[in-house]
Amino acid sequence: MAPEENGEAARLLRSFERRFLAARALRSFPWQSLEEKLRDSSGSELLLNILQKHEAVHTEPLDELYEALAEVLTAEEPTQCHRSYLLPSGDSVTLSESTAIVSHGTTGLVTWNAALYLAEWALENPAAFTHRTVLELGSGAGLTGLAICKTCRPRAYIFSDCHSRVLEQLQGNVLLNGLSLEPSVTAPAQHPAFKTPDTENPRVMVARLDWDVVTAPQLAAFWPDIVIAADVLYCPETILSLVGVLQKLSACQKDQQAPDAYVAFTIRNPETCQLFTTELGRAGILWEELPRHDQKLFPYEEHSEMAILKLTL
């Protein structure tokens, strides 16, 4: 391969790597240039480099060319890949995620748009989290919480979910990002580590939380100042369970004040959103929609409409 061809191949490989590792939409990749290069036998080395560097390529069927590349790999099961999300501070959040939207019976092994949207809002409003204890419901892969832990200086952060595989991945992602995990205890507020302030790193734990069975005293034991959730409105049953948890959290009085709550979601079906606000009204939970902010930091799917509701518990 001529030197100029080597240089072009290297540029294509670097471009692919930047987009893929930053979870950028691969539809923006210069596929036409790659296709022309691959039609030449000299392009086989470039293809091999791409496939060796990005094991998850085979699970992201974005277009015909991408599917053609996918045929080179023949894995039958979803695999794990690593994605890095850059933060304004220059730091980054790196996550181990599933390469399939649904795997092991859950959608919680990937990062969804509303998690990115809520993280972006948090980074623009760090005072909402600084020196406070945060309880996240349905943490999934952990992007939102890790971004908050790295930039907003919370006192403590409790990631929570109920699926065993999600909890396992969450624990791994916390450690992957250089944070330490506190022991799992029944009442974390009673644990000395959660009472000791640390201005450098928040106290972090991963808790199993089943919305249908958790009790108000169990939630109160977390002593949350702020409660958040992202992309958890996807079916009527889940909405009813979530509102039930929010009602129980209303009883979590701390200095005569219930925790603040923020729920972010992608508007896929207006009826689902309407059901959520209707059930909030029935539960006596007031809400207001926060002003929309620019989606400028993280990569989003095209035409995604998102919102964040601030709840008064």
mmCIF file of C-alpha atoms in Angstrom:
data_model
loop_
_atom_site.group_PDB
_atom_site.id
_atom_site.type_symbol
_atom_site.label_atom_id
_atom_site.label_comp_id
_atom_site.label_asym_id
_atom_site.label_seq_id
_atom_site.Cartn_x
_atom_site.Cartn_y
_atom_site.Cartn_z
ATOM 1 C CA MET A 1 0.000 0.000 0.000
ATOM 2 C CA ALA A 2 1.391 3.429 -0.974
ATOM 3 C CA PRO A 3 2.297 5.858 1.839
ATOM 4 C CA GLU A 4 -0.621 8.162 1.000
ATOM 5 C CA GLU A 5 -2.997 5.159 1.049
ATOM 6 C CA ASN A 6 -1.585 4.089 4.402
ATOM 7 C CA GLY A 7 -2.233 7.599 5.714
ATOM 8 C CA GLU A 8 -5.848 7.587 4.480
ATOM 9 C CA ALA A 9 -6.495 4.157 6.006
ATOM 10 C CA ALA A 10 -5.034 5.319 9.307
ATOM 11 C CA ARG A 11 -7.278 8.405 9.279
ATOM 12 C CA LEU A 12 -10.355 6.269 8.626
ATOM 13 C CA LEU A 13 -9.420 3.933 11.453
ATOM 14 C CA ARG A 14 -8.859 6.815 13.882
ATOM 15 C CA SER A 15 -12.170 8.399 12.869
ATOM 16 C CA PHE A 16 -14.032 5.122 13.411
ATOM 17 C CA GLU A 17 -12.328 4.597 16.765
ATOM 18 C CA ARG A 18 -13.158 8.096 18.075
ATOM 19 C CA ARG A 19 -16.818 7.754 17.130
ATOM 20 C CA PHE A 20 -17.230 4.216 18.402
ATOM 21 C CA LEU A 21 -15.420 4.623 21.710
ATOM 22 C CA ALA A 22 -17.326 7.838 22.413
ATOM 23 C CA ALA A 23 -20.606 6.095 21.502
ATOM 24 C CA ARG A 24 -21.147 8.508 18.611
ATOM 25 C CA ALA A 25 -23.823 7.693 16.070
ATOM 26 C CA LEU A 26 -22.026 5.640 13.441
ATOM 27 C CA ARG A 27 -24.376 6.914 10.742
ATOM 28 C CA SER A 28 -22.103 9.987 10.762
ATOM 29 C CA PHE A 29 -19.068 7.883 9.841
ATOM 30 C CA PRO A 30 -17.754 8.347 6.257
ATOM 31 C CA TRP A 31 -19.012 4.962 5.093
ATOM 32 C CA GLN A 32 -18.642 5.824 1.414
ATOM 33 C CA SER A 33 -14.895 6.320 1.795
ATOM 34 C CA LEU A 34 -14.626 3.089 3.742
ATOM 35 C CA GLU A 35 -16.680 1.205 1.172
ATOM 36 C CA GLU A 36 -14.414 2.419 -1.637
ATOM 37 C CA LYS A 37 -11.374 1.378 0.353
ATOM 38 C CA LEU A 38 -12.824 -2.071 1.092
ATOM 39 C CA ARG A 39 -13.595 -2.736 -2.572
ATOM 40 C CA ASP A 40 -9.874 -2.636 -3.134
ATOM 41 C CA SER A 41 -8.033 -5.717 -1.904
ATOM 42 C CA SER A 42 -5.696 -3.389 -0.021
ATOM 43 C CA GLY A 43 -8.622 -2.486 2.214
ATOM 44 C CA SER A 44 -8.671 -5.889 3.891
ATOM 45 C CA GLU A 45 -6.031 -4.797 6.377
ATOM 46 C CA LEU A 46 -8.160 -1.795 7.360
ATOM 47 C CA LEU A 47 -11.215 -4.020 7.846
ATOM 48 C CA LEU A 48 -9.210 -6.424 9.971
ATOM 49 C CA ASN A 49 -7.976 -3.565 12.174
ATOM 50 C CA ILE A 50 -11.508 -2.275 12.678
ATOM 51 C CA LEU A 51 -12.874 -5.668 13.584
ATOM 52 C CA GLN A 52 -10.014 -6.417 15.953
ATOM 53 C CA LYS A 53 -10.384 -3.105 17.755
ATOM 54 C CA HIS A 54 -14.172 -3.138 18.004
ATOM 55 C CA GLU A 55 -15.561 -6.496 18.976
ATOM 56 C CA ALA A 56 -19.074 -5.082 19.366
ATOM 57 C CA VAL A 57 -19.445 -4.058 15.742
ATOM 58 C CA HIS A 58 -21.439 -7.160 14.895
ATOM 59 C CA THR A 59 -24.354 -6.220 17.109
ATOM 60 C CA GLU A 60 -25.047 -2.731 15.813
ATOM 61 C CA PRO A 61 -26.833 -3.186 12.427
ATOM 62 C CA LEU A 62 -27.072 0.426 11.293
ATOM 63 C CA ASP A 63 -27.151 0.084 7.524
ATOM 64 C CA GLU A 64 -26.384 -2.363 4.714
ATOM 65 C CA LEU A 65 -22.663 -1.715 4.743
ATOM 66 C CA TYR A 66 -22.480 -2.124 8.491
ATOM 67 C CA GLU A 67 -24.426 -5.383 8.261
ATOM 68 C CA ALA A 68 -21.994 -6.554 5.600
ATOM 69 C CA LEU A 69 -19.137 -5.902 7.999
ATOM 70 C CA ALA A 70 -21.082 -7.737 10.681
ATOM 71 C CA GLU A 71 -21.102 -10.957 8.694
ATOM 72 C CA VAL A 72 -17.381 -11.262 9.278
ATOM 73 C CA LEU A 73 -18.092 -11.972 12.925
ATOM 74 C CA THR A 74 -20.494 -14.773 13.844
ATOM 75 C CA ALA A 75 -21.046 -14.524 17.590
ATOM 76 C CA GLU A 76 -24.497 -15.802 18.570
ATOM 77 C CA GLU A 77 -24.818 -14.152 21.982
ATOM 78 C CA PRO A 78 -24.691 -10.448 22.909
ATOM 79 C CA THR A 79 -21.287 -9.445 24.235
ATOM 80 C CA GLN A 80 -20.008 -6.670 26.480
ATOM 81 C CA CYS A 81 -18.267 -3.625 25.063
ATOM 82 C CA HIS A 82 -16.713 -0.559 26.640
ATOM 83 C CA ARG A 83 -17.920 2.950 25.838
ATOM 84 C CA SER A 84 -16.404 6.193 27.066
ATOM 85 C CA TYR A 85 -18.369 9.417 27.551
ATOM 86 C CA LEU A 86 -16.349 12.626 27.778
ATOM 87 C CA LEU A 87 -17.209 15.137 30.516
ATOM 88 C CA PRO A 88 -16.683 18.935 30.402
ATOM 89 C CA SER A 89 -14.053 18.618 33.132
ATOM 90 C CA GLY A 90 -11.863 16.607 30.778
ATOM 91 C CA ASP A 91 -12.581 13.454 32.748
ATOM 92 C CA SER A 92 -14.684 10.659 31.279
ATOM 93 C CA VAL A 93 -17.099 7.936 32.306
ATOM 94 C CA THR A 94 -16.260 4.505 30.937
ATOM 95 C CA LEU A 95 -18.937 1.836 30.997
ATOM 96 C CA SER A 96 -19.137 -1.842 30.307
ATOM 97 C CA GLU A 97 -22.430 -2.247 28.430
ATOM 98 C CA SER A 98 -24.242 -4.976 26.562
ATOM 99 C CA THR A 99 -24.111 -4.802 22.793
ATOM 100 C CA ALA A 100 -27.807 -5.703 22.624
ATOM 101 C CA ILE A 101 -30.701 -3.462 23.662
ATOM 102 C CA VAL A 102 -32.356 -6.404 25.409
ATOM 103 C CA SER A 103 -30.217 -9.147 26.922
ATOM 104 C CA HIS A 104 -30.574 -11.499 29.892
ATOM 105 C CA GLY A 105 -34.215 -10.474 30.112
ATOM 106 C CA THR A 106 -33.568 -6.802 30.842
ATOM 107 C CA THR A 107 -33.037 -3.477 29.080
ATOM 108 C CA GLY A 108 -30.881 -2.232 31.945
ATOM 109 C CA LEU A 109 -27.514 -3.269 30.528
ATOM 110 C CA VAL A 110 -27.261 -0.353 28.070
ATOM 111 C CA THR A 111 -27.328 3.437 28.370
ATOM 112 C CA TRP A 112 -30.566 5.081 27.236
ATOM 113 C CA ASN A 113 -31.062 8.616 25.949
ATOM 114 C CA ALA A 114 -32.841 9.933 29.031
ATOM 115 C CA ALA A 115 -29.856 8.906 31.184
ATOM 116 C CA LEU A 116 -27.632 11.049 28.965
ATOM 117 C CA TYR A 117 -30.161 13.900 29.102
ATOM 118 C CA LEU A 118 -30.418 13.788 32.904
ATOM 119 C CA ALA A 119 -26.631 13.594 33.250
ATOM 120 C CA GLU A 120 -26.278 16.655 31.034
ATOM 121 C CA TRP A 121 -28.796 18.552 33.173
ATOM 122 C CA ALA A 122 -26.939 17.497 36.342
ATOM 123 C CA LEU A 123 -23.626 18.742 34.958
ATOM 124 C CA GLU A 124 -25.271 22.111 34.258
ATOM 125 C CA ASN A 125 -26.820 22.192 37.759
ATOM 126 C CA PRO A 126 -24.199 20.705 40.111
ATOM 127 C CA ALA A 127 -25.488 22.610 43.147
ATOM 128 C CA ALA A 128 -28.541 20.339 43.191
ATOM 129 C CA PHE A 129 -26.238 17.448 44.146
ATOM 130 C CA THR A 130 -23.259 18.987 45.956
ATOM 131 C CA HIS A 131 -22.810 17.622 49.500
ATOM 132 C CA ARG A 132 -26.123 15.760 49.265
ATOM 133 C CA THR A 133 -27.086 12.085 49.406
ATOM 134 C CA VAL A 134 -28.511 10.911 46.097
ATOM 135 C CA LEU A 135 -30.708 7.857 45.600
ATOM 136 C CA GLU A 136 -31.087 6.784 41.967
ATOM 137 C CA LEU A 137 -33.974 4.484 41.036
ATOM 138 C CA GLY A 138 -33.339 2.091 38.152
ATOM 139 C CA SER A 139 -29.704 3.016 37.619
ATOM 140 C CA GLY A 140 -29.136 0.676 34.671
ATOM 141 C CA ALA A 141 -25.583 0.899 33.324
ATOM 142 C CA GLY A 142 -24.792 3.789 35.687
ATOM 143 C CA LEU A 143 -23.934 6.652 33.304
ATOM 144 C CA THR A 144 -25.961 9.352 35.095
ATOM 145 C CA GLY A 145 -24.741 8.481 38.569
ATOM 146 C CA LEU A 146 -21.097 8.162 37.594
ATOM 147 C CA ALA A 147 -21.183 11.533 35.830
ATOM 148 C CA ILE A 148 -22.696 13.090 38.971
ATOM 149 C CA CYS A 149 -20.163 11.392 41.240
ATOM 150 C CA LYS A 150 -17.255 12.654 39.136
ATOM 151 C CA THR A 151 -18.385 16.248 38.693
ATOM 152 C CA CYS A 152 -21.094 17.306 41.181
ATOM 153 C CA ARG A 153 -19.431 16.313 44.492
ATOM 154 C CA PRO A 154 -22.345 14.556 46.226
ATOM 155 C CA ARG A 155 -21.809 13.399 49.796
ATOM 156 C CA ALA A 156 -23.085 9.904 48.995
ATOM 157 C CA TYR A 157 -24.614 8.162 46.012
ATOM 158 C CA ILE A 158 -26.813 5.062 46.059
ATOM 159 C CA PHE A 159 -27.205 3.281 42.743
ATOM 160 C CA SER A 160 -30.170 0.906 42.768
ATOM 161 C CA ASP A 161 -31.828 -1.683 40.557
ATOM 162 C CA CYS A 162 -33.413 -5.088 41.037
ATOM 163 C CA HIS A 163 -32.063 -7.280 38.206
ATOM 164 C CA SER A 164 -29.091 -9.344 39.361
ATOM 165 C CA ARG A 165 -27.193 -8.967 36.087
ATOM 166 C CA VAL A 166 -27.697 -5.189 36.117
ATOM 167 C CA LEU A 167 -26.460 -4.968 39.712
ATOM 168 C CA GLU A 168 -23.390 -7.016 38.826
ATOM 169 C CA GLN A 169 -22.601 -4.731 35.874
ATOM 170 C CA LEU A 170 -23.256 -1.624 38.003
ATOM 171 C CA GLN A 171 -20.763 -2.732 40.616
ATOM 172 C CA GLY A 172 -18.184 -3.365 37.917
ATOM 173 C CA ASN A 173 -18.759 0.042 36.327
ATOM 174 C CA VAL A 174 -18.373 1.839 39.661
ATOM 175 C CA LEU A 175 -15.017 0.155 40.205
ATOM 176 C CA LEU A 176 -14.033 0.681 36.558
ATOM 177 C CA ASN A 177 -14.327 4.434 37.134
ATOM 178 C CA GLY A 178 -12.046 4.488 40.151
ATOM 179 C CA LEU A 179 -14.724 4.754 42.847
ATOM 180 C CA SER A 180 -14.872 2.551 45.936
ATOM 181 C CA LEU A 181 -17.970 0.616 46.931
ATOM 182 C CA GLU A 182 -19.268 0.693 50.475
ATOM 183 C CA PRO A 183 -20.409 -2.595 52.006
ATOM 184 C CA SER A 184 -24.014 -3.471 51.269
ATOM 185 C CA VAL A 185 -25.859 -2.910 54.540
ATOM 186 C CA THR A 186 -29.518 -2.993 55.439
ATOM 187 C CA ALA A 187 -29.493 0.593 56.715
ATOM 188 C CA PRO A 188 -26.678 2.515 55.004
ATOM 189 C CA ALA A 189 -27.445 5.658 56.980
ATOM 190 C CA GLN A 190 -26.278 3.769 60.077
ATOM 191 C CA HIS A 191 -22.994 2.831 58.431
ATOM 192 C CA PRO A 192 -20.124 5.069 59.686
ATOM 193 C CA ALA A 193 -18.842 5.615 56.167
ATOM 194 C CA PHE A 194 -22.102 7.280 55.132
ATOM 195 C CA LYS A 195 -21.845 9.751 58.016
ATOM 196 C CA THR A 196 -18.259 10.763 57.296
ATOM 197 C CA PRO A 197 -17.970 13.672 54.849
ATOM 198 C CA ASP A 198 -15.442 13.308 52.038
ATOM 199 C CA THR A 199 -14.947 16.324 49.810
ATOM 200 C CA GLU A 200 -12.953 14.371 47.228
ATOM 201 C CA ASN A 201 -14.968 11.225 46.609
ATOM 202 C CA PRO A 202 -18.589 10.434 47.469
ATOM 203 C CA ARG A 203 -19.556 7.353 49.436
ATOM 204 C CA VAL A 204 -21.008 4.950 46.893
ATOM 205 C CA MET A 205 -23.068 1.820 47.224
ATOM 206 C CA VAL A 206 -25.095 -0.388 44.894
ATOM 207 C CA ALA A 207 -28.400 -1.549 46.385
ATOM 208 C CA ARG A 208 -30.953 -4.108 45.277
ATOM 209 C CA LEU A 209 -34.291 -2.291 45.270
ATOM 210 C CA ASP A 210 -37.517 -3.983 44.196
ATOM 211 C CA TRP A 211 -40.133 -1.248 43.857
ATOM 212 C CA ASP A 212 -43.018 -3.636 44.505
ATOM 213 C CA VAL A 213 -41.781 -4.884 47.870
ATOM 214 C CA VAL A 214 -39.569 -2.148 49.325
ATOM 215 C CA THR A 215 -41.017 -0.487 52.428
ATOM 216 C CA ALA A 216 -41.019 3.152 53.518
ATOM 217 C CA PRO A 217 -38.655 2.418 56.460
ATOM 218 C CA GLN A 218 -36.211 0.719 54.095
ATOM 219 C CA LEU A 219 -36.236 3.765 51.825
ATOM 220 C CA ALA A 220 -35.925 6.107 54.806
ATOM 221 C CA ALA A 221 -32.779 4.241 55.860
ATOM 222 C CA PHE A 222 -30.994 5.693 52.834
ATOM 223 C CA TRP A 223 -31.662 9.251 54.111
ATOM 224 C CA PRO A 224 -31.848 10.652 50.583
ATOM 225 C CA ASP A 225 -31.735 14.389 49.981
ATOM 226 C CA ILE A 226 -32.495 13.937 46.308
ATOM 227 C CA VAL A 227 -34.022 11.117 44.270
ATOM 228 C CA ILE A 228 -33.529 10.720 40.518
ATOM 229 C CA ALA A 229 -34.592 8.278 37.806
ATOM 230 C CA ALA A 230 -34.041 8.128 34.053
ATOM 231 C CA ASP A 231 -35.922 6.265 31.324
ATOM 232 C CA VAL A 232 -38.011 4.135 33.672
ATOM 233 C CA LEU A 233 -41.413 4.946 32.111
ATOM 234 C CA TYR A 234 -41.875 2.179 29.585
ATOM 235 C CA CYS A 235 -45.031 0.285 30.607
ATOM 236 C CA PRO A 236 -48.113 0.891 32.804
ATOM 237 C CA GLU A 237 -47.043 -1.654 35.429
ATOM 238 C CA THR A 238 -43.671 0.021 35.890
ATOM 239 C CA ILE A 239 -45.289 3.446 36.163
ATOM 240 C CA LEU A 240 -47.614 2.246 38.930
ATOM 241 C CA SER A 241 -44.688 0.686 40.796
ATOM 242 C CA LEU A 242 -42.613 3.851 40.436
ATOM 243 C CA VAL A 243 -45.412 6.084 41.743
ATOM 244 C CA GLY A 244 -45.800 3.685 44.677
ATOM 245 C CA VAL A 245 -42.110 4.122 45.524
ATOM 246 C CA LEU A 246 -42.403 7.887 45.225
ATOM 247 C CA GLN A 247 -45.334 7.835 47.665
ATOM 248 C CA LYS A 248 -43.223 5.885 50.143
ATOM 249 C CA LEU A 249 -40.360 8.333 49.660
ATOM 250 C CA SER A 250 -42.756 11.139 50.587
ATOM 251 C CA ALA A 251 -42.592 9.746 54.096
ATOM 252 C CA CYS A 252 -38.780 9.998 54.156
ATOM 253 C CA GLN A 253 -38.691 13.202 56.169
ATOM 254 C CA LYS A 254 -35.276 14.666 56.805
ATOM 255 C CA ASP A 255 -35.304 17.886 58.831
ATOM 256 C CA GLN A 256 -39.027 18.170 58.074
ATOM 257 C CA GLN A 257 -38.373 18.133 54.342
ATOM 258 C CA ALA A 258 -39.008 15.319 51.879
ATOM 259 C CA PRO A 259 -36.325 14.676 49.254
ATOM 260 C CA ASP A 260 -36.318 16.469 45.936
ATOM 261 C CA ALA A 261 -37.108 14.183 42.999
ATOM 262 C CA TYR A 262 -36.348 14.396 39.286
ATOM 263 C CA VAL A 263 -37.553 11.928 36.654
ATOM 264 C CA ALA A 264 -36.198 12.088 33.110
ATOM 265 C CA PHE A 265 -37.774 10.212 30.215
ATOM 266 C CA THR A 266 -37.890 9.935 26.453
ATOM 267 C CA ILE A 267 -41.290 10.798 24.998
ATOM 268 C CA ARG A 268 -41.954 7.720 22.890
ATOM 269 C CA ASN A 269 -45.685 7.454 23.524
ATOM 270 C CA PRO A 270 -47.618 10.505 24.812
ATOM 271 C CA GLU A 271 -50.151 8.184 26.459
ATOM 272 C CA THR A 272 -47.416 6.716 28.647
ATOM 273 C CA CYS A 273 -46.363 10.183 29.787
ATOM 274 C CA GLN A 274 -50.005 11.099 30.423
ATOM 275 C CA LEU A 275 -50.466 7.998 32.559
ATOM 276 C CA PHE A 276 -47.460 8.963 34.666
ATOM 277 C CA THR A 277 -48.675 12.498 35.349
ATOM 278 C CA THR A 278 -52.213 11.215 35.999
ATOM 279 C CA GLU A 279 -50.947 8.725 38.574
ATOM 280 C CA LEU A 280 -48.802 11.422 40.181
ATOM 281 C CA GLY A 281 -51.940 13.512 40.575
ATOM 282 C CA ARG A 282 -53.830 10.629 42.161
ATOM 283 C CA ALA A 283 -50.979 10.151 44.601
ATOM 284 C CA GLY A 284 -51.005 13.835 45.511
ATOM 285 C CA ILE A 285 -47.533 14.427 44.068
ATOM 286 C CA LEU A 286 -47.146 17.817 42.423
ATOM 287 C CA TRP A 287 -44.907 18.133 39.371
ATOM 288 C CA GLU A 288 -43.503 20.666 36.969
ATOM 289 C CA GLU A 289 -41.558 20.202 33.741
ATOM 290 C CA LEU A 290 -38.085 21.726 33.763
ATOM 291 C CA PRO A 291 -37.054 23.969 30.864
ATOM 292 C CA ARG A 292 -35.466 21.977 28.062
ATOM 293 C CA HIS A 293 -31.709 22.204 27.752
ATOM 294 C CA ASP A 294 -29.489 21.807 24.730
ATOM 295 C CA GLN A 295 -28.381 18.284 23.942
ATOM 296 C CA LYS A 296 -24.807 19.216 23.222
ATOM 297 C CA LEU A 297 -22.518 17.113 25.385
ATOM 298 C CA PHE A 298 -23.474 13.492 24.756
ATOM 299 C CA PRO A 299 -24.474 11.655 21.575
ATOM 300 C CA TYR A 300 -28.203 11.132 21.129
ATOM 301 C CA GLU A 301 -30.362 9.240 18.711
ATOM 302 C CA GLU A 302 -31.915 11.507 16.131
ATOM 303 C CA HIS A 303 -35.413 12.895 16.740
ATOM 304 C CA SER A 304 -35.399 11.974 20.452
ATOM 305 C CA GLU A 305 -37.715 14.191 22.498
ATOM 306 C CA MET A 306 -36.973 14.156 26.199
ATOM 307 C CA ALA A 307 -38.218 15.821 29.363
ATOM 308 C CA ILE A 308 -37.416 16.087 33.068
ATOM 309 C CA LEU A 309 -40.135 16.460 35.688
ATOM 310 C CA LYS A 310 -39.355 17.943 39.105
ATOM 311 C CA LEU A 311 -41.624 16.319 41.682
ATOM 312 C CA THR A 312 -42.769 17.734 45.015
ATOM 313 C CA LEU A 313 -43.046 14.764 47.345
#
